[in-house]
mmCIF file of C-alpha atoms in Angstrom:
data_model
loop_
_atom_site.group_PDB
_atom_site.id
_atom_site.type_symbol
_atom_site.label_atom_id
_atom_site.label_comp_id
_atom_site.label_asym_id
_atom_site.label_seq_id
_atom_site.Cartn_x
_atom_site.Cartn_y
_atom_site.Cartn_z
ATOM 1 C CA MET L 207 14.130 -15.021 0.326
ATOM 2 C CA GLY L 208 17.642 -13.813 0.097
ATOM 3 C CA TYR L 209 20.599 -16.169 -0.268
ATOM 4 C CA GLY L 210 22.844 -15.670 2.765
ATOM 5 C CA ILE L 211 26.531 -16.289 2.831
ATOM 6 C CA ASN L 212 27.408 -18.810 5.510
ATOM 7 C CA LYS L 213 30.215 -18.130 7.964
ATOM 8 C CA GLN L 214 30.888 -21.646 9.141
ATOM 9 C CA ASN L 215 31.382 -23.394 5.761
ATOM 10 C CA LYS L 216 30.184 -26.716 6.812
ATOM 11 C CA SER L 217 27.756 -29.286 5.303
ATOM 12 C CA PRO L 218 24.336 -29.388 6.909
ATOM 13 C CA ASN L 219 23.845 -33.019 6.090
ATOM 14 C CA HIS L 220 25.911 -34.065 9.076
ATOM 15 C CA GLU L 221 23.625 -32.361 11.551
ATOM 16 C CA HIS L 222 20.178 -31.998 10.152
ATOM 17 C CA GLN L 223 17.517 -33.872 8.254
ATOM 18 C CA LEU L 224 16.544 -31.699 5.431
ATOM 19 C CA PRO L 225 13.830 -32.312 2.834
ATOM 20 C CA ALA L 226 15.073 -33.968 -0.356
ATOM 21 C CA ASN L 227 14.354 -30.883 -2.339
ATOM 22 C CA SER L 228 16.044 -28.460 0.055
ATOM 23 C CA ALA L 229 19.065 -26.409 -0.758
ATOM 24 C CA ALA L 230 22.198 -28.038 0.677
ATOM 25 C CA MET L 231 22.618 -25.827 3.706
ATOM 26 C CA VAL L 232 21.359 -25.098 7.184
ATOM 27 C CA PHE L 233 19.339 -21.989 7.640
ATOM 28 C CA GLY L 234 21.062 -21.210 10.940
ATOM 29 C CA ASP L 235 24.405 -21.194 9.188
ATOM 30 C CA TYR L 236 22.973 -19.540 6.187
ATOM 31 C CA LEU L 237 21.810 -16.556 8.260
ATOM 32 C CA SER L 238 24.909 -16.092 10.310
ATOM 33 C CA CYS L 239 27.502 -14.676 8.002
ATOM 34 C CA GLN L 240 30.156 -12.221 9.193
ATOM 35 C CA ALA L 241 32.169 -9.831 7.134
ATOM 36 C CA GLU L 242 35.414 -11.396 8.186
ATOM 37 C CA LYS L 243 34.517 -14.815 6.781
ATOM 38 C CA LEU L 244 33.536 -13.321 3.455
ATOM 39 C CA LEU L 245 36.817 -11.533 3.261
ATOM 40 C CA ASP L 246 38.713 -14.617 4.181
ATOM 41 C CA ARG L 247 37.092 -16.592 1.575
ATOM 42 C CA ASN L 248 37.793 -13.933 -1.060
ATOM 43 C CA ARG L 249 41.434 -13.984 -0.113
ATOM 44 C CA ARG L 250 41.525 -17.752 -0.321
ATOM 45 C CA SER L 251 39.840 -17.571 -3.752
ATOM 46 C CA ALA L 252 42.391 -15.050 -4.819
ATOM 47 C CA LYS L 253 45.266 -17.192 -3.602
ATOM 48 C CA ALA L 254 43.898 -20.252 -5.367
ATOM 49 C CA LYS L 255 43.166 -18.219 -8.435
ATOM 50 C CA SER L 256 39.842 -19.813 -8.604
ATOM 51 C CA PRO L 257 37.697 -18.488 -11.484
ATOM 52 C CA THR L 258 34.547 -18.802 -9.548
ATOM 53 C CA ILE L 259 33.072 -18.272 -6.130
ATOM 54 C CA ARG L 260 32.858 -21.463 -4.270
ATOM 55 C CA ARG L 261 29.596 -22.226 -2.525
ATOM 56 C CA CYS L 262 30.223 -21.453 1.122
ATOM 57 C CA VAL L 263 28.407 -24.436 2.664
ATOM 58 C CA MET X 292 17.287 -24.083 -13.255
ATOM 59 C CA SER X 293 17.639 -23.700 -16.885
ATOM 60 C CA ILE X 294 14.479 -23.737 -18.979
ATOM 61 C CA THR X 295 14.818 -26.152 -21.807
ATOM 62 C CA GLN X 296 11.232 -27.258 -22.379
ATOM 63 C CA GLU X 297 7.868 -25.536 -22.560
ATOM 64 C CA PHE X 298 6.395 -27.443 -19.644
ATOM 65 C CA GLU X 299 9.213 -25.870 -17.441
ATOM 66 C CA LEU X 300 8.353 -22.389 -18.523
ATOM 67 C CA ILE X 301 4.602 -23.045 -17.843
ATOM 68 C CA GLY X 302 5.430 -24.591 -14.402
ATOM 69 C CA MET X 303 7.626 -21.560 -13.444
ATOM 70 C CA GLN X 304 4.921 -19.205 -14.697
ATOM 71 C CA LYS X 305 2.275 -20.859 -12.484
ATOM 72 C CA ALA X 306 4.473 -20.907 -9.432
ATOM 73 C CA SER X 307 5.508 -17.312 -10.068
ATOM 74 C CA GLU X 308 1.860 -16.210 -10.374
ATOM 75 C CA ALA X 309 1.078 -17.779 -7.125
ATOM 76 C CA VAL X 310 3.873 -15.878 -5.190
ATOM 77 C CA ALA X 311 3.302 -12.693 -7.099
ATOM 78 C CA TYR X 312 -0.398 -12.562 -6.489
ATOM 79 C CA THR X 313 0.043 -13.507 -2.806
ATOM 80 C CA LEU X 314 2.624 -10.760 -2.299
ATOM 81 C CA LYS X 315 0.358 -8.228 -4.084
ATOM 82 C CA GLU X 316 -2.732 -9.198 -1.947
ATOM 83 C CA MET X 317 -0.679 -9.281 1.295
ATOM 84 C CA THR X 318 0.576 -5.774 0.614
ATOM 85 C CA LYS X 319 -2.964 -4.575 0.088
ATOM 86 C CA TYR X 320 -4.250 -6.332 3.108
ATOM 87 C CA ALA X 321 -1.800 -4.977 5.526
ATOM 88 C CA GLN X 322 -3.253 -2.403 7.943
ATOM 89 C CA PRO X 323 -2.218 -0.716 11.127
ATOM 90 C CA GLY X 324 -3.456 -2.624 14.117
ATOM 91 C CA MET X 325 -3.016 -5.967 12.371
ATOM 92 C CA THR X 326 -0.618 -8.550 13.621
ATOM 93 C CA THR X 327 2.049 -10.017 11.381
ATOM 94 C CA LYS X 328 0.638 -13.457 12.142
ATOM 95 C CA GLU X 329 -2.808 -12.330 10.831
ATOM 96 C CA LEU X 330 -1.032 -11.019 7.687
ATOM 97 C CA ASP X 331 0.857 -14.281 7.272
ATOM 98 C CA ASN X 332 -2.301 -16.357 7.687
ATOM 99 C CA TYR X 333 -3.924 -14.338 4.981
ATOM 100 C CA GLY X 334 -1.020 -14.978 2.659
ATOM 101 C CA ALA X 335 -1.060 -18.750 3.604
ATOM 102 C CA ARG X 336 -4.701 -18.990 2.593
ATOM 103 C CA ILE X 337 -4.030 -17.536 -0.798
ATOM 104 C CA LEU X 338 -0.945 -19.749 -1.415
ATOM 105 C CA SER X 339 -3.003 -22.735 -0.272
ATOM 106 C CA ASP X 340 -5.771 -21.813 -2.730
ATOM 107 C CA PHE X 341 -3.204 -22.119 -5.514
ATOM 108 C CA GLY X 342 -2.044 -25.423 -4.172
ATOM 109 C CA ALA X 343 1.353 -23.884 -3.302
ATOM 110 C CA ASN X 344 3.562 -24.606 -0.247
ATOM 111 C CA SER X 345 5.687 -22.275 1.763
ATOM 112 C CA ALA X 346 9.231 -22.493 0.410
ATOM 113 C CA PRO X 347 11.050 -21.344 3.529
ATOM 114 C CA TYR X 348 9.090 -23.804 5.611
ATOM 115 C CA LEU X 349 9.699 -26.725 3.226
ATOM 116 C CA THR X 350 13.357 -25.864 2.806
ATOM 117 C CA TYR X 351 14.461 -24.645 6.254
ATOM 118 C CA GLY X 352 11.570 -25.359 8.545
ATOM 119 C CA PHE X 353 10.797 -21.674 8.831
ATOM 120 C CA PRO X 354 8.145 -21.073 11.516
ATOM 121 C CA GLY X 355 5.584 -19.389 9.294
ATOM 122 C CA TRP X 356 4.445 -19.232 5.707
ATOM 123 C CA ASN X 357 6.052 -15.988 4.641
ATOM 124 C CA CYS X 358 8.777 -13.793 6.031
ATOM 125 C CA ILE X 359 7.452 -10.511 7.465
ATOM 126 C CA SER X 360 9.987 -7.943 8.781
ATOM 127 C CA ILE X 361 9.240 -4.662 10.340
ATOM 128 C CA ASN X 362 11.329 -1.510 10.658
ATOM 129 C CA ASN X 363 14.707 -2.383 12.095
ATOM 130 C CA GLU X 364 14.227 -6.056 11.089
ATOM 131 C CA PHE X 365 15.842 -6.367 7.682
ATOM 132 C CA CYS X 366 14.548 -9.699 6.588
ATOM 133 C CA HIS X 367 13.385 -13.217 7.558
ATOM 134 C CA GLY X 368 11.102 -11.976 10.276
ATOM 135 C CA ILE X 369 8.864 -14.469 11.910
ATOM 136 C CA PRO X 370 5.157 -13.836 11.822
ATOM 137 C CA SER X 371 3.902 -13.230 15.369
ATOM 138 C CA ASP X 372 0.633 -12.549 17.160
ATOM 139 C CA LYS X 373 2.505 -10.081 19.310
ATOM 140 C CA ARG X 374 3.857 -8.001 16.584
ATOM 141 C CA ILE X 375 1.298 -5.250 15.610
ATOM 142 C CA LEU X 376 1.718 -3.151 12.547
ATOM 143 C CA LYS X 377 1.632 0.630 12.971
ATOM 144 C CA GLU X 378 1.098 3.593 10.738
ATOM 145 C CA GLY X 379 4.387 4.549 9.010
ATOM 146 C CA ASP X 380 6.051 1.171 9.549
ATOM 147 C CA LEU X 381 8.585 0.031 6.963
ATOM 148 C CA VAL X 382 7.166 -3.497 6.135
ATOM 149 C CA ASN X 383 8.964 -6.173 4.189
ATOM 150 C CA ILE X 384 7.053 -9.181 2.849
ATOM 151 C CA ASP X 385 8.992 -12.024 1.176
ATOM 152 C CA VAL X 386 6.772 -14.688 -0.418
ATOM 153 C CA SER X 387 8.437 -17.781 -1.897
ATOM 154 C CA ALA X 388 6.625 -21.071 -2.653
ATOM 155 C CA GLU X 389 6.677 -24.454 -4.370
ATOM 156 C CA LEU X 390 3.937 -25.478 -6.730
ATOM 157 C CA ASN X 391 3.963 -28.715 -8.616
ATOM 158 C CA GLY X 392 7.723 -29.063 -8.231
ATOM 159 C CA PHE X 393 8.545 -25.554 -9.460
ATOM 160 C CA TRP X 394 9.740 -22.841 -6.959
ATOM 161 C CA ALA X 395 9.501 -19.058 -7.227
ATOM 162 C CA ASP X 396 10.365 -16.195 -5.058
ATOM 163 C CA ASN X 397 9.442 -12.455 -4.749
ATOM 164 C CA GLY X 398 9.441 -9.760 -2.152
ATOM 165 C CA GLY X 399 8.946 -6.146 -1.510
ATOM 166 C CA SER X 400 9.244 -3.400 1.098
ATOM 167 C CA PHE X 401 6.643 -0.674 1.580
ATOM 168 C CA VAL X 402 5.575 1.996 4.012
ATOM 169 C CA LEU X 403 2.341 1.238 5.752
ATOM 170 C CA GLY X 404 -0.070 4.106 5.432
ATOM 171 C CA GLU X 405 1.321 7.588 5.775
ATOM 172 C CA ASP X 406 5.006 7.966 5.525
ATOM 173 C CA ILE X 407 5.499 9.601 8.949
ATOM 174 C CA ASN X 408 8.929 8.151 9.434
ATOM 175 C CA GLN X 409 10.314 9.113 6.019
ATOM 176 C CA HIS X 410 11.022 5.626 4.721
ATOM 177 C CA GLN X 411 9.595 6.151 1.250
ATOM 178 C CA ILE X 412 12.868 7.463 -0.174
ATOM 179 C CA LEU X 413 14.614 4.244 0.759
ATOM 180 C CA VAL X 414 11.787 2.205 -0.659
ATOM 181 C CA ASP X 415 11.744 4.172 -3.945
ATOM 182 C CA ALA X 416 15.510 3.802 -4.279
ATOM 183 C CA SER X 417 15.334 -0.002 -3.870
ATOM 184 C CA LYS X 418 12.609 -0.285 -6.417
ATOM 185 C CA LEU X 419 14.398 1.792 -8.930
ATOM 186 C CA ILE X 420 17.662 -0.008 -8.415
ATOM 187 C CA LEU X 421 16.010 -3.443 -8.895
ATOM 188 C CA LYS X 422 14.507 -2.171 -12.112
ATOM 189 C CA LYS X 423 17.930 -0.916 -13.449
ATOM 190 C CA ALA X 424 19.558 -4.148 -12.464
ATOM 191 C CA ILE X 425 16.977 -6.359 -14.145
ATOM 192 C CA ASP X 426 17.087 -4.146 -17.219
ATOM 193 C CA ASN X 427 20.757 -4.782 -17.598
ATOM 194 C CA ILE X 428 20.638 -8.559 -17.230
ATOM 195 C CA LYS X 429 21.020 -10.775 -20.314
ATOM 196 C CA GLY X 430 22.887 -13.806 -21.277
ATOM 197 C CA GLY X 431 26.581 -13.192 -21.017
ATOM 198 C CA VAL X 432 26.510 -10.291 -18.617
ATOM 199 C CA GLN X 433 28.995 -10.738 -15.833
ATOM 200 C CA ILE X 434 27.252 -11.328 -12.562
ATOM 201 C CA SER X 435 29.547 -9.004 -10.635
ATOM 202 C CA ASP X 436 28.754 -6.140 -13.106
ATOM 203 C CA ILE X 437 25.205 -6.228 -11.855
ATOM 204 C CA GLY X 438 26.520 -6.129 -8.255
ATOM 205 C CA TYR X 439 28.511 -3.086 -9.171
ATOM 206 C CA LEU X 440 25.453 -1.431 -10.779
ATOM 207 C CA ILE X 441 23.428 -2.060 -7.640
ATOM 208 C CA GLU X 442 25.944 -0.692 -5.233
ATOM 209 C CA ASN X 443 26.816 2.235 -7.399
ATOM 210 C CA GLU X 444 23.175 3.251 -7.736
ATOM 211 C CA ALA X 445 22.742 2.902 -3.986
ATOM 212 C CA LYS X 446 25.793 5.146 -3.334
ATOM 213 C CA LYS X 447 24.536 7.762 -5.654
ATOM 214 C CA ARG X 448 21.474 8.037 -3.550
ATOM 215 C CA GLY X 449 23.384 8.056 -0.269
ATOM 216 C CA PHE X 450 22.563 4.461 0.642
ATOM 217 C CA LYS X 451 24.544 1.329 1.306
ATOM 218 C CA VAL X 452 24.132 -2.366 0.391
ATOM 219 C CA ILE X 453 24.027 -5.438 2.521
ATOM 220 C CA LYS X 454 26.977 -7.595 1.647
ATOM 221 C CA ASN X 455 26.109 -10.922 2.990
ATOM 222 C CA LEU X 456 22.700 -11.317 1.351
ATOM 223 C CA GLY X 457 22.209 -11.843 -2.338
ATOM 224 C CA GLY X 458 19.941 -13.219 -4.986
ATOM 225 C CA HIS X 459 20.155 -16.708 -6.250
ATOM 226 C CA GLY X 460 19.140 -19.258 -8.857
ATOM 227 C CA VAL X 461 15.629 -20.689 -8.262
ATOM 228 C CA GLY X 462 13.305 -23.037 -10.035
ATOM 229 C CA ARG X 463 13.693 -26.628 -8.817
ATOM 230 C CA SER X 464 14.493 -25.593 -5.347
ATOM 231 C CA LEU X 465 14.447 -22.329 -3.410
ATOM 232 C CA HIS X 466 18.128 -21.660 -3.395
ATOM 233 C CA GLU X 467 20.158 -23.081 -6.270
ATOM 234 C CA HIS X 468 22.987 -22.204 -8.642
ATOM 235 C CA PRO X 469 23.895 -19.510 -9.529
ATOM 236 C CA ASP X 470 24.160 -18.533 -5.889
ATOM 237 C CA GLU X 471 25.506 -15.341 -4.287
ATOM 238 C CA LEU X 472 24.140 -12.762 -6.772
ATOM 239 C CA LEU X 473 25.522 -10.022 -4.608
ATOM 240 C CA ASN X 474 24.701 -6.335 -4.378
ATOM 241 C CA TYR X 475 28.269 -5.274 -4.948
ATOM 242 C CA LYS X 476 31.174 -6.095 -7.233
ATOM 243 C CA ASN X 477 33.075 -9.176 -6.182
ATOM 244 C CA ARG X 478 36.156 -9.034 -8.351
ATOM 245 C CA PHE X 479 36.849 -12.639 -7.889
ATOM 246 C CA ASP X 480 33.480 -13.671 -9.399
ATOM 247 C CA GLN X 481 33.982 -14.335 -13.041
ATOM 248 C CA ARG X 482 30.579 -15.962 -13.571
ATOM 249 C CA ARG X 483 28.071 -14.707 -16.220
ATOM 250 C CA PHE X 484 24.344 -14.869 -16.465
ATOM 251 C CA LYS X 485 23.325 -17.789 -18.721
ATOM 252 C CA LYS X 486 20.437 -17.545 -21.289
ATOM 253 C CA ASN X 487 17.374 -19.540 -20.134
ATOM 254 C CA SER X 488 18.475 -19.545 -16.512
ATOM 255 C CA VAL X 489 15.896 -18.651 -13.763
ATOM 256 C CA VAL X 490 17.218 -16.404 -11.095
ATOM 257 C CA ALA X 491 15.753 -14.384 -8.253
ATOM 258 C CA ILE X 492 17.184 -10.854 -8.371
ATOM 259 C CA GLU X 493 17.024 -8.942 -5.033
ATOM 260 C CA THR X 494 18.152 -5.591 -3.728
ATOM 261 C CA PHE X 495 19.211 -5.078 -0.162
ATOM 262 C CA ILE X 496 19.484 -1.286 0.110
ATOM 263 C CA SER X 497 20.272 0.095 3.625
ATOM 264 C CA THR X 498 20.602 3.347 5.373
ATOM 265 C CA THR X 499 23.551 2.583 7.634
ATOM 266 C CA SER X 500 24.492 -1.076 7.775
ATOM 267 C CA THR X 501 26.493 -3.197 5.372
ATOM 268 C CA TYR X 502 25.961 -6.542 7.002
ATOM 269 C CA ALA X 503 22.998 -8.386 8.422
ATOM 270 C CA ASP X 504 23.219 -10.321 11.698
ATOM 271 C CA THR X 505 20.789 -12.863 13.019
ATOM 272 C CA LEU X 506 18.872 -12.369 16.194
ATOM 273 C CA ASN X 507 18.574 -14.934 18.883
ATOM 274 C CA ASP X 508 15.398 -16.318 17.381
ATOM 275 C CA GLY X 509 17.621 -17.844 14.712
ATOM 276 C CA TRP X 510 15.778 -16.195 11.785
ATOM 277 C CA THR X 511 15.181 -12.535 11.972
ATOM 278 C CA MET X 512 18.095 -10.406 10.578
ATOM 279 C CA ILE X 513 18.930 -6.926 11.601
ATOM 280 C CA GLY X 514 21.659 -4.530 10.549
ATOM 281 C CA ASN X 515 25.214 -4.569 12.031
ATOM 282 C CA LYS X 516 25.012 -0.864 12.483
ATOM 283 C CA GLY X 517 21.223 -0.570 12.863
ATOM 284 C CA GLY X 518 19.167 1.543 10.614
ATOM 285 C CA TYR X 519 16.700 0.299 7.904
ATOM 286 C CA MET X 520 16.799 -1.732 4.835
ATOM 287 C CA ALA X 521 14.471 -2.040 1.858
ATOM 288 C CA GLN X 522 14.336 -5.173 -0.418
ATOM 289 C CA HIS X 523 12.522 -5.880 -3.667
ATOM 290 C CA GLU X 524 12.757 -8.993 -5.605
ATOM 291 C CA HIS X 525 11.639 -10.670 -8.836
ATOM 292 C CA THR X 526 12.017 -14.092 -10.308
ATOM 293 C CA ILE X 527 13.134 -13.769 -13.841
ATOM 294 C CA VAL X 528 14.179 -15.747 -16.906
ATOM 295 C CA VAL X 529 17.499 -14.602 -18.499
ATOM 296 C CA THR X 530 17.296 -14.193 -22.266
ATOM 297 C CA ASP X 531 19.422 -12.729 -25.143
ATOM 298 C CA GLY X 532 17.404 -9.529 -24.548
ATOM 299 C CA LYS X 533 15.268 -8.140 -21.772
ATOM 300 C CA PRO X 534 14.551 -10.715 -19.118
ATOM 301 C CA ILE X 535 11.133 -12.276 -18.721
ATOM 302 C CA ILE X 536 9.911 -11.121 -15.345
ATOM 303 C CA LEU X 537 7.902 -14.091 -14.042
ATOM 304 C CA THR X 538 6.600 -12.282 -10.947
ATOM 305 C CA GLU X 539 5.619 -9.002 -12.660
ATOM 306 C CA LEU X 540 2.108 -9.383 -11.294
ATOM 307 C CA ASN X 541 3.253 -8.561 -7.794
ATOM 308 C CA GLY X 542 3.187 -4.820 -8.694
ATOM 309 C CA ILE X 543 6.215 -3.842 -6.616
ATOM 310 C CA TRP X 544 7.183 -1.241 -9.206
ATOM 311 C CA ASN X 545 3.703 0.419 -9.211
#
């Protein structure tokens, strides 16, 4: 099951009860990525000179 | 996860065997006239016999055991008793499961019956690209270089890649670090594959689209520009040499 890039960049734990062993994201967010968000994030990463991709949730 | 003890490797091998065998058997079982719900139920029985649980259900509350996507549906399709398989359909089955605390993931696209809609070239490209990608993964290799390889191989064959789906770490949960193992080169990603880590490597090779959007059902993804997509996926252990392909039993390269 593919890892999706989330467009809303928010924590799921504020809205949903997830099993303890679940990944820390909401599937609805997980599925709903848009190109613009990805590009925005990359631009932010470049600006911050971050050496790694930040998890987008 | 990173494998540091023998019991972890054994646990991952057992979970991987469960998902690989289930994917293989579901692929063989699929027939024109069958509903995707029937196919999912068959897979659920096999996973249950292993003592395994559906990973997408456990993790996200997915309404089914396995994701089954047909034709213009790219991935995460919900099994349905209204969706009937037809000759020549492009079918994707993604089986991921938890067994005794270990999680494994694999998937594959195939043409059902005779290739009357000419999807086989896309399927074959995806299979070959996954093989090339996995053959080039070892400890120390930059993650973005594998993304470059995948996109480049797709382009050479006249295809595109989906940019908002990727592979991921797996093992103690369905999706864990390293996440976002993308199908293209992200020049901001300086991460490297680590020896002994467990990752799910997946291709998302498409005819026309470069992004996947979610339908109103909240799960099924389709292309932003339509067309078709083929996905193939293995769970592997990264080593200093060739990776250990934990889900090799699934037969997606056959």
